[in-house]
Coordinates of C-alpha atoms and ligand atoms in Angstrom, one line a residue:
M1 CA 3.8 39.5 -15.1
I2 CA 6.7 39.5 -17.6
S3 CA 6.5 42.5 -20.0
N4 CA 7.4 41.0 -23.3
L5 CA 8.1 42.9 -26.4
L6 CA 6.7 39.8 -28.2
P7 CA 4.6 37.3 -26.3
A8 CA 6.4 33.9 -26.6
G9 CA 4.5 30.6 -26.3
I10 CA 4.3 27.0 -27.3
I11 CA 2.7 26.4 -30.7
A12 CA 3.0 22.6 -30.9
T13 CA 4.1 19.6 -28.9
G14 CA 5.6 16.1 -29.6
S15 CA 7.0 13.2 -27.6
Y16 CA 8.5 9.8 -27.9
V17 CA 9.0 6.8 -25.6
P18 CA 10.9 3.7 -26.5
P19 CA 8.7 0.6 -27.0
R20 CA 10.4 -1.6 -24.4
V21 CA 8.3 -1.7 -21.2
L22 CA 9.9 -2.7 -17.9
T23 CA 7.3 -3.6 -15.3
N24 CA 7.5 -3.7 -11.5
L25 CA 7.1 -7.4 -11.7
E26 CA 10.3 -7.7 -13.8
L27 CA 12.1 -5.5 -11.3
E28 CA 11.2 -8.0 -8.5
S29 CA 13.6 -10.4 -10.2
M30 CA 16.4 -7.8 -10.5
V31 CA 16.5 -6.2 -7.0
D32 CA 15.0 -6.8 -3.5
T33 CA 11.7 -5.0 -4.2
S34 CA 8.0 -5.7 -4.8
D35 CA 5.3 -4.4 -7.1
E36 CA 3.3 -3.6 -4.0
W37 CA 6.1 -1.4 -2.5
I38 CA 6.7 0.5 -5.7
R39 CA 3.0 1.1 -6.4
T40 CA 2.2 2.3 -2.9
R41 CA 5.4 4.3 -2.3
T42 CA 5.6 5.9 -5.7
G43 CA 2.5 5.2 -7.9
I44 CA 4.7 3.8 -10.7
I45 CA 3.6 0.6 -12.4
E46 CA 5.9 0.4 -15.4
R47 CA 8.5 2.5 -17.3
R48 CA 10.1 2.6 -20.8
I49 CA 13.7 1.6 -21.4
A50 CA 15.8 2.6 -24.4
D51 CA 17.6 -0.1 -26.4
S52 CA 21.3 -0.7 -25.4
D53 CA 22.5 1.0 -28.6
A54 CA 20.1 4.0 -28.4
A55 CA 21.2 7.4 -27.0
T56 CA 19.3 10.5 -25.8
S57 CA 19.6 12.2 -29.2
D58 CA 17.7 9.2 -30.8
L59 CA 14.8 9.8 -28.4
A60 CA 15.0 13.5 -28.8
L61 CA 15.0 13.3 -32.6
A62 CA 11.8 11.3 -32.7
A63 CA 10.1 13.8 -30.3
A64 CA 11.4 16.7 -32.3
R65 CA 10.0 15.3 -35.6
A66 CA 6.6 14.8 -33.9
A67 CA 6.5 18.4 -32.6
L68 CA 7.7 19.9 -36.0
E69 CA 5.0 17.9 -37.8
S70 CA 2.3 19.0 -35.4
A71 CA 3.5 22.6 -35.9
G72 CA 3.7 22.4 -39.6
V73 CA 7.2 23.8 -39.3
D74 CA 10.2 22.7 -41.5
A75 CA 13.4 22.0 -39.6
A76 CA 15.2 24.3 -42.0
D77 CA 13.2 27.2 -40.6
L78 CA 14.3 26.7 -37.0
D79 CA 16.4 29.4 -35.4
L80 CA 17.3 27.5 -32.3
I81 CA 17.4 24.0 -30.7
V82 CA 17.7 23.6 -27.0
I83 CA 17.8 20.3 -25.2
A84 CA 17.5 19.9 -21.4
T85 CA 19.1 16.7 -20.4
V86 CA 21.3 15.1 -17.7
T87 CA 22.1 12.2 -20.0
P88 CA 23.7 13.8 -23.0
D89 CA 25.1 11.4 -25.7
M90 CA 28.5 12.5 -24.5
F91 CA 30.1 15.5 -22.6
F92 CA 30.5 17.4 -25.9
P93 CA 29.4 18.2 -28.5
C94 CA 26.1 19.0 -27.0
T95 CA 23.2 16.7 -27.8
A96 CA 21.3 19.6 -29.4
S97 CA 24.1 19.8 -32.0
I98 CA 23.6 16.1 -32.8
V99 CA 19.9 16.6 -33.2
Q100 CA 20.5 19.7 -35.3
Q101 CA 22.5 17.7 -37.7
A102 CA 20.0 14.8 -37.9
L103 CA 17.2 17.2 -38.5
A104 CA 19.2 19.2 -41.1
A105 CA 18.2 22.3 -39.2
S106 CA 21.1 24.2 -40.8
R107 CA 20.1 27.7 -39.6
A108 CA 19.6 26.7 -36.0
A109 CA 21.9 27.6 -33.1
A110 CA 22.0 24.7 -30.7
F111 CA 22.9 24.2 -27.0
D112 CA 22.0 22.0 -24.0
I113 CA 20.8 22.9 -20.6
L114 CA 22.0 20.7 -17.7
V115 CA 20.0 21.4 -14.6
G116 CA 18.2 18.2 -13.9
C117 CA 14.5 17.4 -13.8
T118 CA 13.8 21.2 -13.9
G119 CA 15.8 21.7 -17.2
F120 CA 12.9 21.7 -19.5
V121 CA 11.1 24.6 -17.7
Y122 CA 14.5 26.4 -17.5
G123 CA 14.7 25.9 -21.3
L124 CA 11.2 27.4 -21.8
A125 CA 12.1 30.4 -19.7
T126 CA 15.4 30.9 -21.5
V127 CA 14.1 30.5 -25.0
G128 CA 10.9 32.4 -24.2
S129 CA 13.1 35.4 -23.4
L130 CA 15.1 35.1 -26.6
I131 CA 11.9 35.1 -28.6
A132 CA 10.4 37.9 -26.6
S133 CA 13.5 40.0 -27.3
G134 CA 13.1 39.4 -31.1
A135 CA 16.4 37.6 -31.4
Y136 CA 14.8 34.4 -32.6
R137 CA 11.4 33.6 -34.0
C138 CA 11.1 29.8 -34.1
A139 CA 12.7 27.4 -31.6
L140 CA 12.6 23.8 -30.6
V141 CA 12.8 23.1 -26.9
L142 CA 13.2 19.5 -25.6
G143 CA 13.5 17.5 -22.5
A144 CA 15.2 14.2 -23.3
E145 CA 16.6 11.5 -21.1
A146 CA 18.1 8.0 -21.4
L147 CA 18.2 7.6 -17.6
S148 CA 18.4 3.8 -17.8
K149 CA 22.1 4.4 -18.9
I150 CA 23.0 6.2 -15.6
T151 CA 20.8 4.1 -13.3
D152 CA 22.4 1.8 -10.8
W153 CA 20.4 -1.4 -11.4
Q154 CA 21.7 -2.8 -8.1
D155 CA 20.3 0.1 -6.0
R156 CA 16.6 -0.6 -5.2
G157 CA 16.2 2.9 -3.7
S158 CA 16.6 4.5 -7.1
C159 CA 16.4 2.0 -10.0
V160 CA 12.6 1.5 -9.6
L161 CA 11.9 5.1 -10.2
F162 CA 13.3 6.1 -13.5
G163 CA 12.5 5.7 -17.2
D164 CA 13.5 6.9 -20.6
A165 CA 11.6 9.4 -22.8
A166 CA 11.7 12.6 -24.8
G167 CA 9.3 15.5 -25.2
A168 CA 9.5 18.5 -27.4
V169 CA 7.7 21.8 -28.1
V170 CA 8.0 24.4 -30.8
M171 CA 8.1 27.9 -29.5
A172 CA 7.3 31.1 -31.4
P173 CA 5.7 34.5 -30.9
V174 CA 2.0 34.1 -30.1
E175 CA -1.1 36.3 -29.8
Q176 CA -1.0 39.1 -27.1
G177 CA -2.1 37.8 -23.7
H178 CA -1.1 34.2 -24.5
G179 CA 2.1 32.3 -24.0
I180 CA 4.5 32.5 -21.0
L181 CA 2.9 34.8 -18.3
S182 CA 5.4 34.2 -15.5
Y183 CA 7.8 31.9 -13.8
S184 CA 9.7 31.2 -10.7
L185 CA 13.2 29.6 -11.1
G186 CA 15.5 28.9 -8.2
N187 CA 18.1 26.7 -6.6
D188 CA 19.3 25.7 -3.1
G189 CA 22.8 24.4 -3.5
S190 CA 23.0 23.6 0.2
D191 CA 21.5 20.2 -0.6
A192 CA 23.3 19.6 -3.9
D193 CA 24.7 16.3 -2.7
A194 CA 21.1 14.8 -2.4
L195 CA 21.0 14.0 -6.1
K196 CA 24.1 13.6 -8.2
I197 CA 26.5 11.4 -10.3
P198 CA 29.6 11.6 -8.2
A199 CA 32.3 10.7 -10.7
G200 CA 33.2 11.3 -14.4
G201 CA 33.5 15.1 -14.2
S202 CA 36.5 17.3 -13.4
R203 CA 36.1 16.8 -9.6
M204 CA 36.5 13.0 -9.8
P205 CA 37.6 12.0 -13.3
A206 CA 36.8 8.5 -14.5
S207 CA 39.3 5.8 -13.2
E208 CA 39.3 2.1 -12.6
E209 CA 38.5 2.9 -9.0
T210 CA 35.5 5.1 -9.7
V211 CA 34.1 2.4 -12.0
A212 CA 34.7 -0.3 -9.4
K213 CA 32.9 1.8 -6.7
R214 CA 29.9 2.4 -9.1
L215 CA 30.4 6.2 -8.8
H216 CA 29.2 6.8 -12.4
Y217 CA 25.6 6.1 -11.5
L218 CA 23.0 8.4 -10.1
T219 CA 22.9 8.5 -6.3
M220 CA 20.0 10.0 -4.4
N221 CA 18.8 10.8 -0.8
G222 CA 15.2 10.1 -1.6
P223 CA 13.5 11.4 1.6
E224 CA 15.5 14.6 1.4
V225 CA 14.5 15.2 -2.2
F226 CA 10.9 14.3 -1.3
K227 CA 10.6 17.0 1.4
F228 CA 12.3 19.6 -0.9
A229 CA 9.9 18.7 -3.7
V230 CA 6.7 19.3 -1.8
R231 CA 8.0 22.6 -0.3
S232 CA 9.5 24.0 -3.5
M233 CA 6.6 23.1 -5.8
T234 CA 4.1 24.7 -3.4
E235 CA 6.1 27.9 -2.8
S236 CA 7.2 28.4 -6.4
A237 CA 3.6 27.8 -7.7
E238 CA 2.4 30.5 -5.3
V239 CA 5.1 32.9 -6.5
A240 CA 4.5 32.2 -10.2
V241 CA 0.7 32.4 -10.0
A242 CA 1.0 35.8 -8.1
R243 CA 3.4 37.1 -10.7
A244 CA 1.0 36.1 -13.5
G245 CA -1.7 38.3 -11.8
I246 CA -4.1 35.4 -11.4
S247 CA -5.1 33.1 -8.6
M248 CA -5.0 29.4 -8.0
K249 CA -8.6 28.9 -8.9
D250 CA -7.8 30.3 -12.4
I251 CA -5.4 27.3 -13.1
D252 CA -7.1 24.9 -15.5
V253 CA -4.4 22.3 -15.8
V254 CA -1.3 21.5 -13.7
I255 CA 1.5 19.5 -15.2
P256 CA 3.8 18.6 -12.3
H257 CA 7.1 16.8 -12.6
Q258 CA 6.2 13.1 -12.6
A259 CA 8.5 11.8 -9.8
N260 CA 6.2 10.3 -7.1
L261 CA 2.4 10.3 -6.8
R262 CA 2.7 11.1 -3.1
I263 CA 4.6 14.3 -4.0
I264 CA 1.8 15.3 -6.4
D265 CA -0.9 14.5 -3.9
A266 CA 0.8 16.6 -1.2
A267 CA 1.3 19.5 -3.5
A268 CA -2.3 19.4 -4.7
R269 CA -3.6 19.5 -1.1
R270 CA -1.4 22.4 -0.2
L271 CA -2.2 24.4 -3.3
N272 CA -5.9 23.9 -3.0
I273 CA -6.3 23.2 -6.8
P274 CA -8.8 20.4 -7.6
Y275 CA -6.9 17.1 -7.9
E276 CA -8.5 16.3 -11.3
R277 CA -6.6 19.3 -12.8
F278 CA -3.3 17.6 -12.0
I279 CA -2.0 15.5 -14.9
R280 CA -0.5 12.2 -13.9
N281 CA 1.2 9.7 -16.2
L282 CA 4.0 8.4 -14.0
D283 CA 2.2 5.1 -13.5
R284 CA 3.2 4.3 -17.2
Y285 CA 6.6 6.1 -17.5
G286 CA 8.1 6.6 -14.0
N287 CA 10.3 9.6 -13.5
T288 CA 11.8 10.7 -16.8
S289 CA 13.6 13.8 -15.4
A290 CA 13.7 16.7 -17.9
A291 CA 11.4 14.7 -20.3
S292 CA 8.6 14.3 -17.8
I293 CA 6.8 17.6 -18.2
P294 CA 7.0 17.9 -22.0
L295 CA 5.9 14.2 -22.3
A296 CA 2.9 14.8 -20.1
L297 CA 2.1 18.1 -21.8
D298 CA 2.1 16.4 -25.2
E299 CA -0.2 13.6 -24.0
T300 CA -2.5 16.2 -22.5
V301 CA -2.6 18.3 -25.6
R302 CA -3.2 15.3 -27.8
E303 CA -6.1 14.1 -25.5
G304 CA -7.7 17.5 -26.2
R305 CA -7.7 18.5 -22.5
I306 CA -6.1 21.9 -23.1
H307 CA -8.0 24.7 -24.8
S308 CA -7.1 28.1 -26.1
G309 CA -7.1 30.6 -23.2
D310 CA -6.5 27.9 -20.5
H311 CA -4.0 28.7 -17.7
I312 CA -1.4 26.0 -17.5
L313 CA 0.9 25.5 -14.5
L314 CA 4.1 23.6 -15.1
S315 CA 6.0 22.7 -11.9
S316 CA 9.3 20.9 -11.5
F317 CA 12.0 20.2 -8.9
G318 CA 15.3 18.2 -9.1
A319 CA 19.0 18.2 -8.9
G320 CA 20.6 21.4 -7.6
L321 CA 18.4 21.2 -5.7
S322 CA 16.4 23.3 -8.1
W323 CA 12.9 24.3 -8.8
A324 CA 11.2 25.8 -11.9
T325 CA 7.5 26.6 -12.1
M326 CA 5.8 28.5 -15.0
V327 CA 2.4 29.8 -15.8
L328 CA 1.3 29.9 -19.5
R329 CA -1.9 31.0 -21.1
W330 CA -2.5 28.6 -24.0
Ligands
UT7_401 O1 13.2 13.9 -10.0 C1 13.7 14.1 -8.8 C2 14.3 12.8 -8.4 N1 14.0 12.2 -7.2 C3 12.8 12.1 -6.6 O2 11.8 12.7 -6.9 C4 12.7 11.2 -5.4 C5 11.9 11.8 -4.2 N2 11.8 10.8 -3.2 C6 10.9 9.7 -3.3 O3 10.1 9.6 -4.2 C7 10.9 8.7 -2.1 O4 11.7 9.2 -1.1 C8 11.4 7.3 -2.5 C9 10.3 6.7 -3.4 C10 12.7 7.4 -3.3 C11 11.5 6.4 -1.3 O5 10.3 6.4 -0.6 P1 10.3 6.7 1.0 O6 8.9 6.5 1.4 O7 11.0 8.0 1.2 O8 11.2 5.5 1.5 P2 12.6 5.5 2.3 O9 13.7 5.9 1.5 O10 12.4 6.3 3.6 O11 12.7 3.9 2.7 C12 11.7 3.3 3.5 C13 12.1 1.8 3.5 C14 13.5 1.5 3.8 O12 13.6 0.3 4.5 P3 13.7 0.3 6.1 O13 15.0 1.1 6.4 O14 12.6 1.1 6.6 O15 13.8 -1.1 6.5 C15 14.2 1.3 2.4 O16 15.3 0.5 2.5 O17 11.8 1.2 2.2 C16 13.0 0.6 1.7 N3 13.1 0.6 0.3 C17 12.5 -0.3 -0.5 N4 11.9 -1.4 -0.3 C18 11.4 -2.1 -1.3 C19 13.7 1.6 -0.5 N5 13.5 1.3 -1.8 C20 12.8 0.2 -1.8 C21 12.3 -0.6 -2.9 N6 11.6 -1.7 -2.6 N7 12.5 -0.3 -4.2

């Protein structure tokens, strides 16, 4: 259990997905794949794709506005904006600073978190601590991705998986006994090569050669990440639940990272939590990296499936390879 000076929690959620739907059937005409393979191997049926002139901050802004409206909070009252993303508008300034300007959140500090699919939960843990310490009172935490911009549309092993989306939450001090109860964050850098964009950074700066070799797109060893995902989700959930001082049967809703239905199924079996408590929306959105958990959380909240006092488990894995699992009491 985390001993907070001030309990920090989520007071409202919001999300946004671009209107353009890309179906498995359309992908059949782009790469050597089939609707049947994608459905049975991943559970994905369709995903959303941002317009060619849209950037991550555009998606983030729409999700931020939805969360602020739901919270009844004016952007001018925000102390902090944090965006988890692996698809920033550009290297710098950070995407949070672009969103801060667009929201006219003039008092807010702003920074990005670049971890990967786990970034949103890392963001909740970081901002939760800043609120618990009393440093900040009202913060916006987002996961936002325009993954279609870094997807290699010639690589059938990865391009069928990803989609674009943004999710946002407003965080603030909450009632005693509510909010963030515990988390387990971690990283195993020994498998860092399993999921990366090889070029464009300081190790391999952009050149004609890196562009010709398609090294600015996401590359992935799918089966390696799959094995890591099941193991890390299960182990980190056990750690986080124990740290919260509760047991698995007390978990009312699980919001897992939406990467592959088979990963969620395997984690559900190992954790012995009833399957119907696992939220699944990857059939409609695919894997939206850092946006996947806040998007699913927002949908679940808006469907009225989360009630005050419920224990919520958020569980994610991704590049690093990293994991981030959190227990909240709503
Ligand atoms: O957010 C974190 C990011 N990443 C992930 O979460 C990914 C985790 N990994 C996965 O979800 C799965 O590993 C994948 C869905 C990526 C792949 O599924 P898999 O069951 O592990 O398949 P595989 O990579 O072992 O490939 C099996 C076969 C191969 O053909 P051969 O060598 O057996 O003839 C692949 O070439 O499936 C083939 N294949 C495809 N076939 C049709 C790979 N992608 C496709 C495709 N369509 N899109």
